[in-house]
Amino acid sequence: MADELYEVLGVSRDASGDEIKKAYRKLAKKYHPDLNPGDRAAEETFKKLQAANNILSDPEKRKQYDAGAIDAEGNETQQRYYRDYAGAGGDHPYRSSAGYDDIGDIFSDLFRSHARGRGAGGADGADGAEFRMRGGDARYSIQVSFLEAVNGAKKRVTMSNGKALDLTIPPGLHEGQILRLRGQGMPGYGGGAAGDAYVEVHIAAHPGFRRHGNNIHSDLPITLHEAVLGAKVRVPTVTGAVTMSVPAGSNSGDTLRLRGKGVPAAGGRAAGDQVVTLIVQLPKQPDEALKSFLAEWSKTHSYDPRAEKEG
């Protein structure tokens, strides 16, 4: 026998009656048509919940369903026939106190009845019911640049109702982080509070920077003479270029660290560093002077940079 009805309510086959009741009430509140006007999918889901609860909340019907005597719609399977119950009293398996009859109980915490006078044309002191419920949450997604995520920024988000809000991107924001805007979701019902807006932030890649934790990594091309003789060079950072000393005898793959030039400090978090990897870059078209010099130099200064790797 399939566990279809149990799956509808999201409970296990051995769930207790209280667990079934609790699961049904939670889902019924979420998918009730009054809370989802015009949403056909929610309406269909609600009908399935009603059908599942109608059977599983009734001990006798549940026993028959588990045994395969009735299907998920409460119809008799080939093991039993409807005529067995023809003329049966009000307690036959096709009747149940579960279902729509208890929906008022489900929403008892969302409705309140009160007497209120009506204006002209209405009856004074008529009983009325006011529906009050918190509005639904709204979800959005935006993309920010790498530098905006690292340093923080202000971004404008257009809500589903056309309202524009300024969103604060905190320094050091991570990919996929979700920011919450209190009270900026869907409006409440009957004077209920508005829901919240949740904005998922995605970060665009940067051509020159990579982030590892709170450290920023970058590659820095240097010339042959800067590597051999040493030099002071300008290095881009996430907050602007700075001057860095390249030691004499530097080589491709050597790393230098710029303290405090990574992700800025924020919220008790210390600033990260920038790790700079040097890349010695030769001229695209070496001239004759360089070729001649290296040809003569190599005659008396031979070395094998691959010897250590091969050993």
mmCIF file of C-alpha atoms in Angstrom:
data_model
loop_
_atom_site.group_PDB
_atom_site.id
_atom_site.type_symbol
_atom_site.label_atom_id
_atom_site.label_comp_id
_atom_site.label_asym_id
_atom_site.label_seq_id
_atom_site.Cartn_x
_atom_site.Cartn_y
_atom_site.Cartn_z
ATOM 1 C CA MET A 1 0.000 0.000 0.000
ATOM 2 C CA ALA A 2 1.416 3.378 -0.929
ATOM 3 C CA ASP A 3 2.058 5.972 1.765
ATOM 4 C CA GLU A 4 0.471 8.703 -0.357
ATOM 5 C CA LEU A 5 -1.699 10.297 2.353
ATOM 6 C CA TYR A 6 1.107 10.250 4.898
ATOM 7 C CA GLU A 7 3.351 11.980 2.359
ATOM 8 C CA VAL A 8 0.720 14.664 1.754
ATOM 9 C CA LEU A 9 0.810 15.568 5.450
ATOM 10 C CA GLY A 10 4.568 15.045 5.703
ATOM 11 C CA VAL A 11 4.338 12.456 8.509
ATOM 12 C CA SER A 12 5.571 8.904 8.905
ATOM 13 C CA ARG A 13 3.278 5.890 8.616
ATOM 14 C CA ASP A 14 3.502 5.285 12.373
ATOM 15 C CA ALA A 15 2.710 8.910 13.306
ATOM 16 C CA SER A 16 0.416 9.383 16.291
ATOM 17 C CA GLY A 17 -2.987 10.997 16.033
ATOM 18 C CA ASP A 18 -1.640 14.168 17.644
ATOM 19 C CA GLU A 19 1.231 14.326 15.166
ATOM 20 C CA ILE A 20 -1.210 14.003 12.262
ATOM 21 C CA LYS A 21 -3.451 16.697 13.721
ATOM 22 C CA LYS A 22 -0.518 19.065 14.270
ATOM 23 C CA ALA A 23 0.857 18.521 10.731
ATOM 24 C CA TYR A 24 -2.571 19.087 9.195
ATOM 25 C CA ARG A 25 -3.205 22.326 11.079
ATOM 26 C CA LYS A 26 0.191 23.724 10.183
ATOM 27 C CA LEU A 27 -0.229 23.010 6.459
ATOM 28 C CA ALA A 28 -3.890 24.034 6.375
ATOM 29 C CA LYS A 29 -2.982 27.483 7.672
ATOM 30 C CA LYS A 30 -0.371 27.815 4.964
ATOM 31 C CA TYR A 31 -2.495 26.702 2.002
ATOM 32 C CA HIS A 32 -6.001 27.812 2.970
ATOM 33 C CA PRO A 33 -7.670 29.488 -0.061
ATOM 34 C CA ASP A 34 -8.646 32.550 2.006
ATOM 35 C CA LEU A 35 -4.964 33.225 2.577
ATOM 36 C CA ASN A 36 -4.003 32.524 -1.030
ATOM 37 C CA PRO A 37 -6.640 34.254 -3.150
ATOM 38 C CA GLY A 38 -6.427 33.284 -6.816
ATOM 39 C CA ASP A 39 -3.701 30.684 -6.205
ATOM 40 C CA ARG A 40 -5.017 27.515 -7.843
ATOM 41 C CA ALA A 41 -1.999 25.457 -6.803
ATOM 42 C CA ALA A 42 -2.550 26.350 -3.131
ATOM 43 C CA GLU A 43 -6.243 25.491 -3.475
ATOM 44 C CA GLU A 44 -5.442 22.050 -4.912
ATOM 45 C CA THR A 45 -2.904 21.405 -2.166
ATOM 46 C CA PHE A 46 -5.473 22.369 0.443
ATOM 47 C CA LYS A 47 -7.973 19.895 -1.021
ATOM 48 C CA LYS A 48 -5.379 17.121 -0.816
ATOM 49 C CA LEU A 49 -4.669 18.028 2.797
ATOM 50 C CA GLN A 50 -8.391 17.870 3.592
ATOM 51 C CA ALA A 51 -8.696 14.466 1.941
ATOM 52 C CA ALA A 52 -5.661 13.097 3.767
ATOM 53 C CA ASN A 53 -6.828 14.434 7.117
ATOM 54 C CA ASN A 54 -10.348 13.109 6.567
ATOM 55 C CA ILE A 55 -8.999 9.568 6.437
ATOM 56 C CA LEU A 56 -5.941 9.604 8.707
ATOM 57 C CA SER A 57 -7.617 11.495 11.559
ATOM 58 C CA ASP A 58 -10.389 8.894 11.705
ATOM 59 C CA PRO A 59 -9.006 5.748 13.441
ATOM 60 C CA GLU A 60 -11.359 3.388 11.613
ATOM 61 C CA LYS A 61 -10.742 4.881 8.196
ATOM 62 C CA ARG A 62 -6.996 4.973 8.839
ATOM 63 C CA LYS A 63 -7.069 1.280 9.728
ATOM 64 C CA GLN A 64 -8.918 0.522 6.492
ATOM 65 C CA TYR A 65 -6.499 2.650 4.458
ATOM 66 C CA ASP A 66 -3.445 0.981 5.986
ATOM 67 C CA ALA A 67 -4.970 -2.406 5.262
ATOM 68 C CA GLY A 68 -5.708 -1.462 1.652
ATOM 69 C CA ALA A 69 -9.480 -1.633 2.096
ATOM 70 C CA ILE A 70 -9.938 1.958 0.864
ATOM 71 C CA ASP A 71 -7.813 4.105 -1.418
ATOM 72 C CA ALA A 72 -6.449 7.629 -0.946
ATOM 73 C CA GLU A 73 -9.827 9.100 -1.921
ATOM 74 C CA GLY A 74 -11.730 6.975 0.571
ATOM 75 C CA ASN A 75 -13.202 4.700 -2.080
ATOM 76 C CA GLU A 76 -13.546 0.987 -1.480
ATOM 77 C CA THR A 77 -10.921 -1.182 -3.127
ATOM 78 C CA GLN A 78 -11.741 -4.588 -4.597
ATOM 79 C CA GLN A 79 -11.488 -6.142 -1.152
ATOM 80 C CA ARG A 80 -14.746 -4.516 0.014
ATOM 81 C CA TYR A 81 -17.772 -3.028 -1.681
ATOM 82 C CA TYR A 82 -19.835 0.035 -1.054
ATOM 83 C CA ARG A 83 -23.017 -2.011 -0.871
ATOM 84 C CA ASP A 84 -21.746 -3.472 2.402
ATOM 85 C CA TYR A 85 -22.522 -0.092 3.900
ATOM 86 C CA ALA A 86 -25.772 0.612 2.104
ATOM 87 C CA GLY A 87 -28.354 1.591 4.650
ATOM 88 C CA ALA A 88 -25.749 1.821 7.385
ATOM 89 C CA GLY A 89 -26.308 4.346 10.133
ATOM 90 C CA GLY A 90 -24.573 7.672 10.597
ATOM 91 C CA ASP A 91 -21.440 5.935 11.822
ATOM 92 C CA HIS A 92 -20.524 4.194 8.557
ATOM 93 C CA PRO A 93 -17.002 4.725 7.079
ATOM 94 C CA TYR A 94 -18.105 7.427 4.659
ATOM 95 C CA ARG A 95 -18.852 9.910 7.403
ATOM 96 C CA SER A 96 -16.354 11.697 9.593
ATOM 97 C CA SER A 97 -16.240 14.620 11.926
ATOM 98 C CA ALA A 98 -12.835 15.495 10.459
ATOM 99 C CA GLY A 99 -12.417 17.842 7.495
ATOM 100 C CA TYR A 100 -13.904 21.260 6.901
ATOM 101 C CA ASP A 101 -15.949 21.079 10.105
ATOM 102 C CA ASP A 102 -12.890 21.831 12.242
ATOM 103 C CA ILE A 103 -11.340 24.556 10.071
ATOM 104 C CA GLY A 104 -12.653 27.213 12.457
ATOM 105 C CA ASP A 105 -10.676 25.550 15.208
ATOM 106 C CA ILE A 106 -7.553 25.655 13.036
ATOM 107 C CA PHE A 107 -7.837 29.394 12.604
ATOM 108 C CA SER A 108 -9.004 30.167 16.118
ATOM 109 C CA ASP A 109 -5.762 32.001 16.775
ATOM 110 C CA LEU A 110 -6.202 34.133 13.651
ATOM 111 C CA PHE A 111 -9.821 35.257 14.012
ATOM 112 C CA ARG A 112 -11.524 37.202 16.745
ATOM 113 C CA SER A 113 -15.203 37.950 16.974
ATOM 114 C CA HIS A 114 -16.492 41.250 18.283
ATOM 115 C CA ALA A 115 -19.655 43.276 18.315
ATOM 116 C CA ARG A 116 -19.402 46.483 16.345
ATOM 117 C CA GLY A 117 -21.886 49.100 15.328
ATOM 118 C CA ARG A 118 -22.505 49.727 11.645
ATOM 119 C CA GLY A 119 -22.893 53.059 9.909
ATOM 120 C CA ALA A 120 -25.916 54.328 8.119
ATOM 121 C CA GLY A 121 -27.864 51.596 6.468
ATOM 122 C CA GLY A 122 -26.522 48.887 8.777
ATOM 123 C CA ALA A 123 -27.690 47.305 11.997
ATOM 124 C CA ASP A 124 -26.137 48.640 15.210
ATOM 125 C CA GLY A 125 -24.481 46.118 17.450
ATOM 126 C CA ALA A 126 -24.316 43.400 14.759
ATOM 127 C CA ASP A 127 -21.868 40.631 15.376
ATOM 128 C CA GLY A 128 -18.934 40.706 12.996
ATOM 129 C CA ALA A 129 -15.698 38.832 12.573
ATOM 130 C CA GLU A 130 -12.368 40.453 11.837
ATOM 131 C CA PHE A 131 -9.648 38.442 10.135
ATOM 132 C CA ARG A 132 -6.173 39.405 11.310
ATOM 133 C CA MET A 133 -2.978 37.785 10.088
ATOM 134 C CA ARG A 134 0.653 38.684 9.515
ATOM 135 C CA GLY A 135 1.549 39.235 5.868
ATOM 136 C CA GLY A 136 3.655 36.756 3.947
ATOM 137 C CA ASP A 137 7.400 37.096 3.505
ATOM 138 C CA ALA A 138 8.820 38.199 0.161
ATOM 139 C CA ARG A 139 12.051 36.919 -1.376
ATOM 140 C CA TYR A 140 14.331 38.704 -3.793
ATOM 141 C CA SER A 141 17.756 38.179 -5.344
ATOM 142 C CA ILE A 142 20.315 40.793 -6.353
ATOM 143 C CA GLN A 143 23.885 40.799 -7.647
ATOM 144 C CA VAL A 144 26.624 43.047 -6.326
ATOM 145 C CA SER A 145 30.187 43.590 -7.475
ATOM 146 C CA PHE A 146 33.135 41.963 -5.737
ATOM 147 C CA LEU A 147 34.286 45.297 -4.288
ATOM 148 C CA GLU A 148 30.782 46.159 -3.043
ATOM 149 C CA ALA A 149 30.631 42.845 -1.183
ATOM 150 C CA VAL A 150 34.070 43.352 0.364
ATOM 151 C CA ASN A 151 33.815 47.018 1.297
ATOM 152 C CA GLY A 152 30.067 47.368 1.820
ATOM 153 C CA ALA A 153 27.665 49.484 -0.206
ATOM 154 C CA LYS A 154 24.142 50.817 -0.583
ATOM 155 C CA LYS A 155 21.978 49.117 -3.203
ATOM 156 C CA ARG A 156 18.450 49.948 -4.302
ATOM 157 C CA VAL A 157 15.997 47.070 -4.482
ATOM 158 C CA THR A 158 12.629 47.345 -6.235
ATOM 159 C CA MET A 159 9.948 45.381 -4.378
ATOM 160 C CA SER A 160 7.120 43.467 -6.031
ATOM 161 C CA ASN A 161 4.728 46.358 -5.352
ATOM 162 C CA GLY A 162 7.048 48.787 -7.142
ATOM 163 C CA LYS A 163 8.394 50.331 -3.956
ATOM 164 C CA ALA A 164 12.152 51.027 -4.011
ATOM 165 C CA LEU A 165 14.198 50.406 -0.868
ATOM 166 C CA ASP A 166 17.823 51.152 -0.057
ATOM 167 C CA LEU A 167 19.580 47.982 1.046
ATOM 168 C CA THR A 168 22.742 48.169 3.137
ATOM 169 C CA ILE A 169 25.404 45.666 2.061
ATOM 170 C CA PRO A 170 27.606 45.083 5.119
ATOM 171 C CA PRO A 171 31.400 44.898 4.609
ATOM 172 C CA GLY A 172 32.631 41.345 4.108
ATOM 173 C CA LEU A 173 29.354 39.901 2.831
ATOM 174 C CA HIS A 174 29.614 36.315 1.560
ATOM 175 C CA GLU A 175 28.150 34.711 -1.560
ATOM 176 C CA GLY A 176 24.535 33.648 -1.039
ATOM 177 C CA GLN A 177 24.125 35.566 2.212
ATOM 178 C CA ILE A 178 20.525 36.555 2.925
ATOM 179 C CA LEU A 179 19.658 40.003 4.277
ATOM 180 C CA ARG A 180 16.398 40.630 6.117
ATOM 181 C CA LEU A 181 14.268 43.759 5.751
ATOM 182 C CA ARG A 182 11.764 43.797 8.605
ATOM 183 C CA GLY A 183 8.228 44.741 7.700
ATOM 184 C CA GLN A 184 8.967 45.077 3.970
ATOM 185 C CA GLY A 185 7.210 41.916 2.826
ATOM 186 C CA MET A 186 3.575 41.397 1.898
ATOM 187 C CA PRO A 187 0.972 43.512 3.734
ATOM 188 C CA GLY A 188 -0.916 41.933 6.605
ATOM 189 C CA TYR A 189 -4.597 41.021 6.624
ATOM 190 C CA GLY A 190 -7.126 42.866 8.722
ATOM 191 C CA GLY A 191 -4.548 45.188 10.222
ATOM 192 C CA GLY A 192 -2.010 42.444 10.839
ATOM 193 C CA ALA A 193 1.709 43.242 10.659
ATOM 194 C CA ALA A 194 3.473 43.140 7.302
ATOM 195 C CA GLY A 195 5.826 40.269 6.563
ATOM 196 C CA ASP A 196 9.552 40.588 6.047
ATOM 197 C CA ALA A 197 11.584 40.773 2.850
ATOM 198 C CA TYR A 198 14.553 38.445 2.413
ATOM 199 C CA VAL A 199 17.177 39.419 -0.154
ATOM 200 C CA GLU A 200 19.685 36.798 -1.312
ATOM 201 C CA VAL A 201 22.911 38.435 -2.471
ATOM 202 C CA HIS A 202 25.143 37.021 -5.202
ATOM 203 C CA ILE A 203 28.643 38.335 -5.862
ATOM 204 C CA ALA A 204 30.116 38.873 -9.317
ATOM 205 C CA ALA A 205 33.663 37.641 -9.927
ATOM 206 C CA HIS A 206 36.535 40.138 -10.112
ATOM 207 C CA PRO A 207 39.271 39.876 -12.766
ATOM 208 C CA GLY A 208 42.088 40.727 -10.351
ATOM 209 C CA PHE A 209 41.010 39.647 -6.858
ATOM 210 C CA ARG A 210 40.052 36.355 -5.206
ATOM 211 C CA ARG A 211 38.731 35.932 -1.683
ATOM 212 C CA HIS A 212 39.774 33.232 0.778
ATOM 213 C CA GLY A 213 38.149 33.808 4.148
ATOM 214 C CA ASN A 214 38.971 37.399 5.065
ATOM 215 C CA ASN A 215 42.120 37.495 2.952
ATOM 216 C CA ILE A 216 42.269 38.838 -0.589
ATOM 217 C CA HIS A 217 44.588 37.141 -3.096
ATOM 218 C CA SER A 218 45.960 38.724 -6.252
ATOM 219 C CA ASP A 219 48.689 38.187 -8.840
ATOM 220 C CA LEU A 220 51.220 40.910 -9.640
ATOM 221 C CA PRO A 221 53.321 40.834 -12.825
ATOM 222 C CA ILE A 222 56.848 42.261 -12.381
ATOM 223 C CA THR A 223 59.678 42.813 -14.844
ATOM 224 C CA LEU A 224 62.889 40.839 -14.986
ATOM 225 C CA HIS A 225 64.968 43.676 -13.625
ATOM 226 C CA GLU A 226 62.474 44.350 -10.782
ATOM 227 C CA ALA A 227 62.738 40.697 -9.797
ATOM 228 C CA VAL A 228 66.547 40.614 -9.960
ATOM 229 C CA LEU A 229 67.362 44.036 -8.533
ATOM 230 C CA GLY A 230 64.318 44.680 -6.347
ATOM 231 C CA ALA A 231 61.977 47.635 -6.692
ATOM 232 C CA LYS A 232 59.086 49.605 -5.261
ATOM 233 C CA VAL A 233 55.916 48.955 -7.252
ATOM 234 C CA ARG A 234 52.253 49.974 -7.117
ATOM 235 C CA VAL A 235 49.849 47.214 -6.143
ATOM 236 C CA PRO A 236 46.040 47.361 -6.559
ATOM 237 C CA THR A 237 44.062 46.583 -3.384
ATOM 238 C CA VAL A 238 40.322 46.498 -2.655
ATOM 239 C CA THR A 239 40.568 50.011 -1.191
ATOM 240 C CA GLY A 240 42.970 51.531 -3.738
ATOM 241 C CA ALA A 241 46.552 51.118 -4.955
ATOM 242 C CA VAL A 242 49.465 51.143 -2.472
ATOM 243 C CA THR A 243 53.265 50.998 -2.823
ATOM 244 C CA MET A 244 54.977 47.701 -2.028
ATOM 245 C CA SER A 245 58.657 46.748 -1.940
ATOM 246 C CA VAL A 246 59.721 43.799 -4.072
ATOM 247 C CA PRO A 247 62.878 42.242 -2.596
ATOM 248 C CA ALA A 248 65.903 41.716 -4.846
ATOM 249 C CA GLY A 249 66.123 38.144 -6.139
ATOM 250 C CA SER A 250 62.349 37.613 -6.177
ATOM 251 C CA ASN A 251 60.892 34.905 -8.390
ATOM 252 C CA SER A 252 57.606 33.861 -9.912
ATOM 253 C CA GLY A 253 55.414 32.246 -7.263
ATOM 254 C CA ASP A 254 56.893 34.191 -4.360
ATOM 255 C CA THR A 255 54.218 35.745 -2.145
ATOM 256 C CA LEU A 256 54.211 39.026 -0.271
ATOM 257 C CA ARG A 257 51.685 40.044 2.369
ATOM 258 C CA LEU A 258 50.031 43.430 2.767
ATOM 259 C CA ARG A 259 48.794 43.543 6.363
ATOM 260 C CA GLY A 260 45.242 44.803 6.872
ATOM 261 C CA LYS A 261 44.558 45.200 3.147
ATOM 262 C CA GLY A 262 42.065 42.355 2.871
ATOM 263 C CA VAL A 263 38.401 42.372 3.902
ATOM 264 C CA PRO A 264 37.925 45.450 6.140
ATOM 265 C CA ALA A 265 37.341 45.081 9.876
ATOM 266 C CA ALA A 266 33.671 45.065 10.888
ATOM 267 C CA GLY A 267 31.487 43.835 13.732
ATOM 268 C CA GLY A 268 34.402 42.842 15.945
ATOM 269 C CA ARG A 269 36.161 41.059 13.079
ATOM 270 C CA ALA A 270 39.781 42.002 12.400
ATOM 271 C CA ALA A 271 40.747 43.133 8.915
ATOM 272 C CA GLY A 272 42.189 40.490 6.622
ATOM 273 C CA ASP A 273 45.410 40.699 4.606
ATOM 274 C CA GLN A 274 46.154 40.813 0.919
ATOM 275 C CA VAL A 275 48.406 38.050 -0.339
ATOM 276 C CA VAL A 276 50.262 39.064 -3.505
ATOM 277 C CA THR A 277 51.784 36.395 -5.744
ATOM 278 C CA LEU A 278 54.636 37.656 -7.932
ATOM 279 C CA ILE A 279 54.833 36.661 -11.576
ATOM 280 C CA VAL A 280 58.037 37.511 -13.435
ATOM 281 C CA GLN A 281 57.055 38.558 -16.936
ATOM 282 C CA LEU A 282 59.529 38.867 -19.781
ATOM 283 C CA PRO A 283 59.077 41.276 -22.674
ATOM 284 C CA LYS A 284 56.808 39.875 -25.381
ATOM 285 C CA GLN A 285 59.563 40.590 -27.956
ATOM 286 C CA PRO A 286 63.037 40.443 -26.290
ATOM 287 C CA ASP A 287 65.418 42.790 -28.129
ATOM 288 C CA GLU A 288 68.908 41.907 -29.372
ATOM 289 C CA ALA A 289 70.626 43.594 -26.416
ATOM 290 C CA LEU A 290 68.821 41.364 -23.920
ATOM 291 C CA LYS A 291 69.424 38.240 -25.988
ATOM 292 C CA SER A 292 73.145 39.058 -26.339
ATOM 293 C CA PHE A 293 73.536 39.794 -22.630
ATOM 294 C CA LEU A 294 71.841 36.558 -21.548
ATOM 295 C CA ALA A 295 73.823 34.518 -24.070
ATOM 296 C CA GLU A 296 77.116 35.758 -22.622
ATOM 297 C CA TRP A 297 75.872 35.603 -19.007
ATOM 298 C CA SER A 298 74.727 32.006 -19.298
ATOM 299 C CA LYS A 299 78.196 30.845 -20.396
ATOM 300 C CA THR A 300 79.558 31.453 -16.901
ATOM 301 C CA HIS A 301 76.370 31.376 -14.815
ATOM 302 C CA SER A 302 74.680 28.157 -15.747
ATOM 303 C CA TYR A 303 71.913 26.852 -13.423
ATOM 304 C CA ASP A 304 69.111 24.272 -13.697
ATOM 305 C CA PRO A 305 65.766 25.438 -12.172
ATOM 306 C CA ARG A 306 64.253 21.998 -12.845
ATOM 307 C CA ALA A 307 66.844 19.999 -10.958
ATOM 308 C CA GLU A 308 65.049 20.160 -7.579
ATOM 309 C CA LYS A 309 61.659 19.193 -9.057
ATOM 310 C CA GLU A 310 63.153 16.231 -10.944
ATOM 311 C CA GLY A 311 65.021 15.067 -7.831
#
